[in-house]
Amino acid sequence: MTTKYSKLEQTRLEKMEQLRAQGIDPYPTRAQRTHTNLEAIRAFETAEQAGEQAPVKATLVGRLRSMRPMGKVTFAHIEDGSGRVQLFLRANELGPEKMDLFAHLFDLGDFVQANGEMFRTRTGEVTLRVESFEMLAKAISPLPAAKDQVVDGEVVQHATLAEPELRYRQRYADLAVNPEVRLIFRRRAYAIRALRDFMDRHDFIEVETPVLQPLYGGAAARPFITHHNQLKQDLFLRISFELYLKRLIVGGFERVYEIGRDFRNEGVDRTHNPEFTMLEFYWAYADYLQVMDFTEQMVAFVAEQVLGSRIVPFQGQQIDFNPPWRRVQLRQGLIDTAEIDIEDHPTAESMVQAMRAIGLQPDPKAPRGKLIEKLMSEVLEPTLIQPTFVYDYPRDISPLAKSFPGDPRMVERFEGYAAGFELCNAFTELNDPMDQEARFIEMGQDYAEGDDDRHPLDEDYLRAMRYGMPPMGGFGLGIDRLAMLMTDNANIREVILFPHLRSREE
RNA sequence: GGGCGUGUAGCUCAAUGGCAGAGCAGUGGCCUUUUAAGCCAUUGGUUGAAGGUUCGAGUCCUUCCACGCUCACCA
């Protein structure tokens, strides 16, 4: 493919040739730097406050983000990872040739290096008085931002890259011109670090289990299928970590967790990306109530680490993650919001009628558990703005969760909600191999031929369980959704660096 | 998959079916403390793609592509 250059790009290519003609390498191999931009400004301010006479000398680097040539004087801003600093170039120091070079062959977006002394301009901005400068990397394509300025240390953009498609497809450009996007991903990183911290402090060991699996399981989702050529074997990308992590508890680890990627071959919308990041943990000798307490502490800790507060602003609301969270039994929650008592509707037929009576359009062929789930997501879920645990679920939608002592129709399970969407899912884990085998078989019947959510029976998992699996609590949390909460974004794509988009012919 | 909407210069956006424009960016020039610098001049378009209606289409119609919102789907 031959690259088609725009007029603007052709101009820059010509400038690059002129640089070469002057013996200037537009892409030198090495850079020098004595301070980050922020460090240089701090160093100057410290010296200034101490009344030191010796000048603060600095060699700084960064991308050219603004230029104001004024004849014999030029002001510019460069930006590095720490922020921006203003450059001041004057013919007195540099001579007319260098001034000309900078004004005509350097462009916005170029990476440059500049050396000089720090000083304060008449308007009070700490600035580098440039004694020499170098090209570090010529930018051929102009960044998609027309102009911006710094006011009181804040970058004000007068025309910014806004088109979502371009922002996601060219995330590098989005990050380069939109500092608030960089902040989103810093916060995401802090959140993940806080989660690791929290797990490590509670003596959990971080492990890694297979992404490529001969069988998939642990969640109800369609998998991606791939193939190993040399082994002539079809493999699945994992849809959860659950079955492998619980094998590790059989092996004698008491507390394990994994942070990694799951892949689900399903619809894409503002809370679903085909690949997404999960935290799962398994905790021997604990139950779902202990996990509930632990979850509140964990999320509160993350909010505090990321935002310095347990009260999180989200889409105009204040979400208060201070423990304890509200706790609502699923049955009671549905009585309160839908005025349907699921105990009154022991069959799928009865559930369908009850749901129709309140104006829903349930799938008449769905099993009872799926209907209850549908009812919940339609009626209860949208009301769960403040953090809430919904607990005690019907057994038939929770094939890996342990039944209630004395009530085999219900299981010890909870889901955590906030801002109207599901954040996490946990249960007391089923550890009875005979019951588990029965559930797998049951599930195979419920999800009859043609149902994409039907799952293969994992014999090896049952074998592991037959060696003896201690009682335990298990937990899964969608880290992308947590990142949405921590960054006040209603769309999952805003918190994934390279979200999946349909491919496009260029 | 359905519905609604969007797609025009590098970016942000205008344009009743009647000459495709503005601001910024770019280019040339003036300007020795500016910060959306200012002033003068100036370049820049396959209007997402392909068809159609019309004397004439950015605008109306059809199909397609991509994106957004929404519904459906989504233990």
Coordinates of C-alpha atoms (C1' of nucleotides) in Angstrom, one line a residue:
Chain A
M1 CA 0.0 0.0 0.0
T2 CA 1.3 3.4 -0.9
T3 CA 0.6 6.0 1.7
K4 CA -1.4 9.0 0.5
Y5 CA -0.1 12.1 2.1
S6 CA -2.3 15.1 2.7
K7 CA -1.2 18.6 1.7
L8 CA -0.3 19.3 5.3
E9 CA 1.8 16.1 5.5
Q10 CA 3.6 16.9 2.2
T11 CA 4.5 20.3 3.6
R12 CA 6.0 18.6 6.7
L13 CA 7.9 16.0 4.6
E14 CA 9.4 18.9 2.7
K15 CA 10.5 20.5 6.0
M16 CA 12.1 17.2 6.9
E17 CA 14.1 17.2 3.7
Q18 CA 15.2 20.8 4.5
L19 CA 16.3 19.7 7.9
R20 CA 18.4 16.9 6.4
A21 CA 19.8 19.4 3.9
Q22 CA 21.1 21.4 6.8
G23 CA 22.7 18.4 8.3
I24 CA 20.0 18.0 11.0
D25 CA 18.8 14.4 11.6
P26 CA 15.0 14.6 12.0
Y27 CA 15.1 11.3 14.0
P28 CA 18.3 11.3 16.2
T29 CA 18.9 8.2 18.2
R30 CA 19.3 9.7 21.6
A31 CA 17.9 12.4 23.8
Q32 CA 19.2 14.2 26.8
R33 CA 17.2 15.5 29.8
T34 CA 18.1 16.8 33.2
H35 CA 14.6 17.4 34.5
T36 CA 11.0 16.5 33.7
N37 CA 9.0 19.7 32.9
L38 CA 7.4 19.6 36.3
E39 CA 10.7 19.0 38.1
A40 CA 12.2 22.0 36.3
I41 CA 9.4 24.3 37.3
R42 CA 9.6 23.0 40.9
A43 CA 13.4 23.4 41.0
F44 CA 13.1 27.0 39.8
E45 CA 10.3 27.8 42.4
T46 CA 12.3 26.3 45.2
A47 CA 15.4 28.3 44.2
E48 CA 13.4 31.4 43.9
Q49 CA 11.8 31.0 47.3
A50 CA 15.3 30.4 48.9
G51 CA 16.5 33.6 47.2
E52 CA 19.3 31.7 45.4
Q53 CA 21.2 33.7 42.8
A54 CA 22.6 30.8 40.8
P55 CA 20.5 30.1 37.8
V56 CA 18.5 26.9 37.4
K57 CA 19.9 25.3 34.2
A58 CA 17.8 22.6 32.6
T59 CA 17.6 20.4 29.5
L60 CA 14.0 19.5 28.8
V61 CA 12.2 17.4 26.3
G62 CA 8.7 17.1 25.0
R63 CA 6.2 17.4 22.2
L64 CA 5.6 20.9 20.8
R65 CA 2.0 21.8 21.7
S66 CA 1.9 25.5 21.0
M67 CA 4.0 28.1 19.1
R68 CA 3.7 31.9 19.2
P69 CA 6.4 33.3 16.9
M70 CA 6.6 37.1 17.3
G71 CA 9.5 38.0 15.0
K72 CA 12.6 38.3 17.1
V73 CA 11.0 36.4 20.0
T74 CA 9.1 33.1 20.0
F75 CA 7.1 31.5 22.8
A76 CA 6.2 27.8 22.7
H77 CA 5.0 25.1 25.0
I78 CA 6.4 21.6 25.2
E79 CA 4.6 18.7 26.9
D80 CA 6.1 15.7 28.5
G81 CA 4.7 13.0 30.8
S82 CA 4.7 15.4 33.7
G83 CA 3.1 18.4 32.0
R84 CA 3.9 21.5 30.0
V85 CA 6.6 24.1 30.2
Q86 CA 6.9 27.2 28.2
L87 CA 9.9 27.9 26.0
F88 CA 11.2 31.4 25.3
L89 CA 13.4 31.8 22.3
R90 CA 15.1 35.1 21.6
A91 CA 17.3 36.2 18.7
N92 CA 19.8 37.8 21.2
E93 CA 20.6 34.3 22.5
L94 CA 20.1 32.2 19.4
G95 CA 20.8 34.4 16.4
P96 CA 18.6 34.8 13.4
E97 CA 19.4 31.5 11.7
K98 CA 18.3 29.4 14.7
M99 CA 15.2 31.6 15.1
D100 CA 14.4 31.0 11.5
L101 CA 15.0 27.3 11.8
F102 CA 12.6 27.0 14.7
A103 CA 9.9 29.2 13.1
H104 CA 9.9 27.5 9.8
L105 CA 11.0 23.8 10.2
F106 CA 9.6 23.0 13.6
D107 CA 5.9 22.1 13.8
L108 CA 3.3 21.4 16.5
G109 CA 3.6 17.7 17.4
D110 CA 7.3 17.5 16.9
F111 CA 9.3 16.1 19.8
V112 CA 12.1 18.5 20.7
Q113 CA 14.8 19.0 23.3
A114 CA 15.8 22.4 24.7
N115 CA 18.5 23.6 27.0
G116 CA 18.7 26.9 28.9
E117 CA 18.0 28.6 32.2
M118 CA 14.7 28.8 34.0
F119 CA 13.1 32.2 34.6
R120 CA 9.8 33.9 35.2
T121 CA 8.2 35.9 32.4
R122 CA 6.5 39.3 32.9
T123 CA 3.2 37.5 33.1
G124 CA 4.5 35.2 35.8
E125 CA 4.9 31.9 34.0
V126 CA 8.0 29.8 34.8
T127 CA 9.7 29.4 31.5
L128 CA 12.9 28.0 29.9
R129 CA 15.0 30.7 28.2
V130 CA 16.3 28.6 25.4
E131 CA 20.0 28.6 24.6
S132 CA 20.0 25.7 22.3
F133 CA 17.5 23.3 21.0
E134 CA 17.3 20.0 19.0
M135 CA 14.8 18.1 16.9
L136 CA 14.1 14.7 18.6
A137 CA 11.4 13.4 16.2
K138 CA 9.6 15.1 13.4
A139 CA 5.9 14.6 13.2
I140 CA 4.7 14.1 9.7
S141 CA 0.9 14.1 10.5
P142 CA -0.6 17.1 12.3
L143 CA -2.2 16.1 15.6
P144 CA -6.0 16.4 15.4
A145 CA -6.3 19.4 17.7
A146 CA -6.4 22.8 16.2
K147 CA -5.4 24.9 19.1
D148 CA -5.2 24.9 22.8
Q149 CA -3.8 27.1 25.5
V150 CA -2.8 27.0 29.2
V151 CA -4.9 29.1 31.6
D152 CA -3.9 29.0 35.2
G153 CA -2.2 25.8 34.7
E154 CA -5.2 24.2 33.0
V155 CA -5.2 23.3 29.4
V156 CA -8.1 24.9 27.6
Q157 CA -9.0 23.4 24.2
H158 CA -10.7 25.5 21.7
A159 CA -11.3 22.7 19.3
T160 CA -10.7 19.2 20.4
L161 CA -10.8 15.7 18.9
A162 CA -14.4 14.7 19.7
E163 CA -15.5 12.1 17.1
P164 CA -15.8 8.9 19.1
E165 CA -14.8 6.7 16.2
L166 CA -11.6 8.5 15.5
R167 CA -10.8 8.7 19.2
Y168 CA -11.2 4.9 19.7
R169 CA -9.5 3.9 16.4
Q170 CA -6.6 6.3 16.9
R171 CA -6.4 6.2 20.7
Y172 CA -2.8 7.4 20.4
A173 CA -4.0 10.6 18.9
D174 CA -6.8 10.9 21.5
L175 CA -4.3 10.4 24.3
A176 CA -1.9 12.9 22.8
V177 CA -4.4 15.7 22.6
N178 CA -6.9 15.0 25.4
P179 CA -5.2 15.0 28.8
E180 CA -8.4 14.0 30.5
V181 CA -8.2 10.7 28.6
R182 CA -4.8 10.1 30.0
L183 CA -6.2 10.7 33.4
I184 CA -8.9 8.0 32.9
F185 CA -6.2 5.4 32.3
R186 CA -4.1 6.5 35.2
R187 CA -7.0 6.1 37.4
R188 CA -7.7 2.7 36.0
A189 CA -4.2 1.7 36.7
Y190 CA -4.5 3.0 40.3
A191 CA -7.7 1.0 40.7
I192 CA -6.0 -2.2 39.6
R193 CA -3.0 -1.6 41.8
A194 CA -5.3 -1.0 44.7
L195 CA -7.1 -4.2 44.1
R196 CA -3.8 -6.1 44.0
D197 CA -2.7 -4.4 47.2
F198 CA -5.9 -5.3 48.9
M199 CA -5.7 -8.9 47.9
D200 CA -2.1 -9.2 48.8
R201 CA -2.6 -7.6 52.2
H202 CA -5.2 -10.3 52.9
D203 CA -2.8 -13.1 52.1
F204 CA -4.2 -14.0 48.7
I205 CA -1.7 -15.4 46.2
E206 CA -1.9 -14.1 42.6
V207 CA -2.0 -16.9 40.0
E208 CA -2.3 -17.3 36.3
T209 CA -4.5 -19.9 34.7
P210 CA -5.0 -20.9 31.0
V211 CA -6.5 -18.4 28.6
L212 CA -6.6 -21.1 25.9
Q213 CA -8.8 -23.9 27.2
P214 CA -9.9 -27.3 25.8
L215 CA -13.3 -26.8 27.5
Y216 CA -14.9 -23.5 28.7
G217 CA -17.0 -22.9 31.7
G218 CA -17.7 -21.0 34.8
A219 CA -20.1 -18.6 33.3
A220 CA -23.0 -18.6 30.8
A221 CA -21.6 -17.1 27.7
R222 CA -20.7 -18.1 24.2
P223 CA -16.9 -18.6 23.7
F224 CA -14.5 -17.6 21.0
I225 CA -13.1 -20.7 19.3
T226 CA -9.6 -20.9 18.0
H227 CA -7.3 -23.7 16.7
H228 CA -3.9 -25.1 17.5
N229 CA -2.4 -26.0 14.2
Q230 CA 0.3 -28.4 15.3
L231 CA -1.8 -30.2 17.8
K232 CA -4.8 -30.2 15.4
Q233 CA -6.9 -29.2 18.4
D234 CA -9.8 -26.7 18.7
L235 CA -9.4 -24.4 21.8
F236 CA -11.6 -21.9 23.5
L237 CA -10.7 -18.5 24.9
R238 CA -11.8 -18.6 28.5
I239 CA -15.1 -17.0 29.5
S240 CA -14.2 -17.1 33.2
F241 CA -11.4 -18.3 35.5
E242 CA -13.6 -20.1 38.0
L243 CA -13.1 -23.7 37.3
Y244 CA -9.3 -23.5 37.2
L245 CA -9.0 -21.3 40.3
K246 CA -11.1 -23.8 42.3
R247 CA -8.9 -26.6 41.2
L248 CA -6.1 -24.7 42.9
I249 CA -8.1 -24.7 46.2
V250 CA -8.3 -28.5 45.8
G251 CA -4.5 -28.4 45.5
G252 CA -4.1 -26.8 48.8
F253 CA -3.9 -23.1 48.2
E254 CA -6.3 -21.4 50.6
R255 CA -6.6 -18.0 49.0
V256 CA -6.0 -17.4 45.3
Y257 CA -6.9 -14.6 42.9
E258 CA -6.4 -13.8 39.3
I259 CA -6.7 -10.5 37.4
G260 CA -6.9 -11.1 33.7
R261 CA -8.9 -11.1 30.5
D262 CA -12.1 -12.9 29.7
F263 CA -13.6 -13.3 26.3
R264 CA -17.3 -13.5 25.5
N265 CA -18.6 -13.9 22.0
E266 CA -21.7 -11.8 22.6
G267 CA -23.3 -8.4 21.9
V268 CA -21.4 -5.2 22.3
D269 CA -22.9 -2.3 24.0
R270 CA -22.0 0.4 26.5
T271 CA -21.3 -2.0 29.3
H272 CA -20.0 -5.0 27.3
N273 CA -16.8 -5.4 25.3
P274 CA -15.9 -8.8 23.8
E275 CA -12.8 -8.9 25.9
F276 CA -12.8 -7.5 29.4
T277 CA -10.8 -7.6 32.6
M278 CA -11.9 -9.6 35.6
L279 CA -10.8 -10.1 39.2
E280 CA -11.8 -13.5 40.6
F281 CA -10.8 -14.8 44.0
Y282 CA -11.5 -18.0 45.9
W283 CA -11.3 -18.1 49.7
A284 CA -11.2 -21.5 51.5
Y285 CA -13.3 -21.9 54.6
A286 CA -15.2 -18.6 53.9
D287 CA -18.8 -18.3 52.9
Y288 CA -20.8 -15.7 50.8
L289 CA -21.5 -13.6 53.8
Q290 CA -17.9 -13.2 54.6
V291 CA -17.2 -12.4 51.0
M292 CA -19.9 -9.7 51.1
D293 CA -18.2 -8.0 54.0
F294 CA -14.8 -8.3 52.3
T295 CA -16.3 -6.8 49.0
E296 CA -17.5 -3.7 50.8
Q297 CA -14.1 -3.2 52.3
M298 CA -12.3 -3.8 49.0
V299 CA -14.4 -1.4 46.9
A300 CA -14.2 1.3 49.6
F301 CA -10.4 0.8 49.7
V302 CA -10.2 1.2 45.9
A303 CA -12.3 4.4 45.9
E304 CA -10.1 5.9 48.6
Q305 CA -6.9 5.0 46.8
V306 CA -8.1 6.2 43.4
L307 CA -10.2 9.3 44.3
G308 CA -9.3 9.9 48.0
S309 CA -12.9 9.5 48.9
R310 CA -15.5 6.7 49.4
I311 CA -18.2 8.9 47.9
V312 CA -17.8 8.8 44.1
P313 CA -19.5 11.2 41.7
F314 CA -21.1 9.3 38.8
Q315 CA -23.2 10.8 36.0
G316 CA -24.5 13.6 38.3
Q317 CA -25.1 11.3 41.3
Q318 CA -23.0 10.7 44.4
I319 CA -22.4 7.0 45.0
D320 CA -21.5 6.3 48.6
F321 CA -19.3 3.2 48.9
N322 CA -19.0 3.4 52.7
P323 CA -19.8 0.1 54.2
P324 CA -22.1 -1.4 55.0
W325 CA -23.9 -1.5 51.7
R326 CA -27.7 -2.0 51.5
R327 CA -28.5 -5.7 51.4
V328 CA -31.7 -6.9 49.7
Q329 CA -32.8 -10.5 49.3
L330 CA -33.6 -11.1 45.7
R331 CA -37.1 -12.3 46.5
Q332 CA -37.8 -9.2 48.6
G333 CA -36.3 -6.9 46.1
L334 CA -38.7 -8.2 43.4
I335 CA -41.6 -7.9 45.8
D336 CA -40.7 -4.3 46.5
T337 CA -40.1 -3.2 42.9
A338 CA -42.2 -5.5 40.7
E339 CA -44.8 -6.6 43.3
I340 CA -44.2 -10.1 42.3
D341 CA -43.3 -12.8 44.9
I342 CA -41.3 -15.4 43.1
E343 CA -42.4 -17.9 45.7
D344 CA -46.0 -17.6 44.4
H345 CA -44.7 -18.7 40.9
P346 CA -43.0 -22.0 41.2
T347 CA -43.3 -22.7 37.4
A348 CA -42.1 -20.9 34.3
E349 CA -45.6 -20.7 33.0
S350 CA -46.8 -18.9 36.2
M351 CA -43.8 -16.5 36.0
V352 CA -44.5 -15.6 32.4
Q353 CA -48.1 -14.7 33.3
A354 CA -47.0 -12.6 36.3
M355 CA -44.5 -10.7 34.2
R356 CA -47.0 -10.1 31.4
A357 CA -49.3 -8.7 34.0
I358 CA -46.9 -5.9 34.8
G359 CA -46.3 -5.2 31.1
L360 CA -43.1 -7.2 30.4
Q361 CA -42.7 -9.4 27.4
P362 CA -40.9 -12.5 28.7
D363 CA -39.8 -15.3 26.4
P364 CA -42.4 -18.0 26.9
K365 CA -39.9 -20.7 26.3
A366 CA -37.4 -19.5 28.9
P367 CA -36.8 -21.6 32.0
R368 CA -38.0 -20.1 35.3
G369 CA -34.5 -19.0 36.4
K370 CA -33.9 -17.0 33.3
L371 CA -37.3 -15.3 33.7
I372 CA -36.5 -14.3 37.2
E373 CA -33.2 -12.9 36.0
K374 CA -35.0 -11.0 33.2
L375 CA -37.4 -9.6 35.7
M376 CA -34.6 -8.5 37.9
S377 CA -32.7 -6.8 35.2
E378 CA -35.8 -5.0 34.0
V379 CA -37.3 -3.9 37.2
L380 CA -34.9 -4.2 40.1
E381 CA -31.5 -3.5 38.6
P382 CA -32.2 0.1 37.4
T383 CA -33.2 1.1 40.9
L384 CA -29.9 0.0 42.4
I385 CA -28.0 3.3 42.2
Q386 CA -26.4 3.2 45.6
P387 CA -24.2 0.2 46.3
T388 CA -26.4 -2.8 47.0
F389 CA -26.0 -6.5 47.5
V390 CA -28.8 -8.6 46.1
Y391 CA -28.6 -12.1 47.6
D392 CA -30.1 -15.6 47.7
Y393 CA -30.8 -16.7 44.1
P394 CA -32.7 -19.6 42.6
R395 CA -30.6 -22.7 42.1
D396 CA -31.3 -23.2 38.4
I397 CA -29.4 -20.0 37.3
S398 CA -26.5 -20.7 39.6
P399 CA -25.1 -24.2 38.8
L400 CA -21.8 -23.6 40.6
A401 CA -23.2 -22.2 43.8
K402 CA -24.0 -24.1 47.0
S403 CA -27.6 -24.7 48.0
F404 CA -29.1 -23.4 51.1
P405 CA -29.0 -25.7 54.0
G406 CA -32.5 -27.1 54.2
D407 CA -33.7 -25.5 50.9
P408 CA -32.3 -27.0 47.8
R409 CA -34.2 -24.6 45.5
M410 CA -32.1 -21.6 46.6
V411 CA -28.4 -21.0 46.6
E412 CA -26.0 -18.8 48.7
R413 CA -25.2 -16.2 46.1
F414 CA -25.0 -12.4 45.8
E415 CA -24.5 -9.8 43.2
G416 CA -23.2 -6.3 43.9
Y417 CA -24.8 -3.4 42.1
A418 CA -24.0 0.3 41.8
A419 CA -25.1 3.0 39.4
G420 CA -27.7 0.6 38.0
F421 CA -25.4 -2.1 36.7
E422 CA -23.8 -5.3 38.0
L423 CA -20.4 -4.9 39.4
C424 CA -19.7 -8.3 40.9
N425 CA -21.0 -11.8 41.5
A426 CA -20.2 -14.2 44.3
F427 CA -21.3 -17.3 46.0
T428 CA -20.6 -20.0 48.5
E429 CA -19.1 -22.5 46.1
L430 CA -20.6 -25.8 45.5
N431 CA -18.1 -28.4 46.7
D432 CA -20.2 -31.6 46.6
P433 CA -19.1 -33.5 43.5
M434 CA -22.3 -35.6 43.3
D435 CA -24.5 -32.5 43.4
Q436 CA -22.2 -30.7 40.9
E437 CA -22.5 -33.6 38.5
A438 CA -26.3 -33.5 38.9
R439 CA -26.3 -29.8 38.2
F440 CA -24.2 -30.1 35.1
I441 CA -26.6 -32.8 33.8
E442 CA -29.6 -30.7 34.7
M443 CA -28.1 -27.7 32.9
G444 CA -27.5 -29.8 29.8
Q445 CA -31.2 -30.6 29.8
D446 CA -32.4 -27.1 30.6
Y447 CA -30.3 -25.6 27.9
A448 CA -31.4 -28.0 25.2
E449 CA -29.9 -28.5 21.8
G450 CA -29.5 -25.3 20.0
D451 CA -29.1 -23.2 23.1
D452 CA -25.8 -21.4 22.6
D453 CA -25.4 -21.1 26.4
R454 CA -25.3 -24.8 26.8
H455 CA -22.1 -25.9 28.4
P456 CA -19.8 -28.9 28.0
L457 CA -19.5 -31.1 31.0
D458 CA -16.0 -30.7 32.6
E459 CA -15.1 -34.2 33.8
D460 CA -11.7 -33.1 35.0
Y461 CA -13.3 -30.5 37.2
L462 CA -15.5 -33.1 38.8
R463 CA -12.5 -35.3 39.3
A464 CA -10.7 -32.5 41.1
M465 CA -13.7 -32.0 43.3
R466 CA -13.9 -35.7 44.1
Y467 CA -10.4 -35.4 45.7
G468 CA -12.1 -33.2 48.2
M469 CA -12.8 -29.4 48.0
P470 CA -13.1 -27.4 51.2
P471 CA -16.0 -25.1 51.7
M472 CA -15.2 -21.7 50.2
G473 CA -16.4 -18.4 49.0
G474 CA -15.8 -17.3 45.4
F475 CA -16.0 -13.9 43.8
G476 CA -15.8 -12.1 40.4
L477 CA -15.7 -8.4 39.6
G478 CA -15.7 -6.6 36.3
I479 CA -12.7 -4.3 36.5
D480 CA -13.8 -2.3 33.5
R481 CA -17.0 -1.5 35.2
L482 CA -15.2 -0.5 38.4
A483 CA -13.0 1.8 36.2
M484 CA -16.2 3.3 34.8
L485 CA -17.4 4.1 38.3
M486 CA -14.0 5.5 39.3
T487 CA -13.7 7.8 36.3
D488 CA -17.4 8.8 35.9
N489 CA -17.8 7.2 32.5
A490 CA -21.1 5.7 31.4
N491 CA -19.5 3.9 28.4
I492 CA -17.1 0.9 28.8
R493 CA -15.2 2.0 25.7
E494 CA -14.0 5.1 27.5
V495 CA -12.1 3.0 30.0
I496 CA -10.6 0.4 27.6
L497 CA -7.6 1.7 25.7
F498 CA -8.3 -0.1 22.5
P499 CA -12.0 -1.1 22.5
H500 CA -13.2 -3.4 19.9
L501 CA -14.5 -1.8 16.8
R502 CA -15.6 -3.3 13.5
S503 CA -12.7 -3.3 11.1
R504 CA -12.8 -0.9 8.3
E505 CA -11.3 -0.7 4.9
E506 CA -8.8 2.1 4.7
Chain B
rG1 C1' -30.7 -8.3 14.2
rG2 C1' -34.7 -3.8 14.7
rG3 C1' -35.6 1.6 15.3
rC4 C1' -33.7 6.6 15.5
rG5 C1' -29.5 9.7 14.4
rU6 C1' -24.7 11.1 12.5
rG7 C1' -20.8 11.2 8.5
rU8 C1' -18.8 18.3 4.7
rA9 C1' -11.1 21.0 4.7
rG10 C1' -6.0 18.4 9.4
rC11 C1' -9.7 19.7 13.9
rU12 C1' -14.6 22.0 15.4
rC13 C1' -18.7 23.2 12.7
rA14 C1' -22.0 26.3 8.8
rA15 C1' -24.5 26.0 4.0
rU16 C1' -34.2 26.9 1.8
rG17 C1' -32.8 21.7 -4.1
rG18 C1' -29.4 27.1 -6.9
rC19 C1' -21.4 29.7 -7.0
rA20 C1' -19.3 24.4 -0.8
rG21 C1' -18.1 28.4 3.6
rA22 C1' -16.1 30.1 8.7
rG23 C1' -12.8 29.7 13.0
rC24 C1' -8.4 27.4 14.3
rA25 C1' -4.3 24.7 11.9
rG26 C1' -1.2 25.3 7.2
rU27 C1' 1.8 28.8 3.7
rG28 C1' 4.2 34.0 2.8
rG29 C1' 5.0 38.6 5.3
rC30 C1' 5.3 42.5 9.8
rC31 C1' 6.1 42.2 14.9
rU32 C1' 12.0 41.5 21.1
rU33 C1' 7.7 39.0 27.4
rU34 C1' 3.4 36.2 24.5
rU35 C1' -0.1 32.7 26.1
rA36 C1' -7.0 31.4 21.7
rA37 C1' -1.0 36.8 20.8
rG38 C1' -2.1 40.6 17.0
rC39 C1' -2.1 42.6 11.9
rC40 C1' -1.9 41.9 6.3
rA41 C1' -2.1 38.3 2.4
rU42 C1' -3.1 33.3 0.9
rU43 C1' -3.6 27.7 0.1
rG44 C1' -6.7 23.9 1.2
rG45 C1' -12.8 19.7 -0.7
rU46 C1' -14.1 12.5 -4.5
rU47 C1' -19.5 16.6 1.0
rG48 C1' -18.4 8.2 3.9
rA49 C1' -19.2 4.8 -1.0
rA50 C1' -22.2 3.5 -5.2
rG51 C1' -26.5 4.2 -7.9
rG52 C1' -31.1 7.2 -8.9
rU53 C1' -34.7 11.6 -9.4
rU54 C1' -33.8 16.6 -11.3
rC55 C1' -32.1 21.8 -15.8
rG56 C1' -29.3 21.6 -11.2
rA57 C1' -28.1 17.2 -5.3
rG58 C1' -24.0 18.4 0.7
rU59 C1' -29.5 18.7 0.8
rC60 C1' -34.5 14.3 -2.0
rC61 C1' -34.8 8.6 -3.1
rU62 C1' -32.4 3.4 -3.0
rU63 C1' -28.4 0.3 -1.5
rC64 C1' -24.0 -0.3 1.1
rC65 C1' -20.1 1.1 4.9
rA66 C1' -18.7 3.1 9.7
rC67 C1' -19.9 5.3 14.3
rG68 C1' -23.4 6.9 18.2
rC69 C1' -28.1 6.3 21.0
rU70 C1' -31.8 2.8 21.9
rC71 C1' -34.4 -1.9 21.8
rA72 C1' -33.6 -7.1 21.4
rC73 C1' -29.7 -10.5 22.9
rC74 C1' -26.5 -11.1 27.1
rA75 C1' -26.7 -17.5 34.5

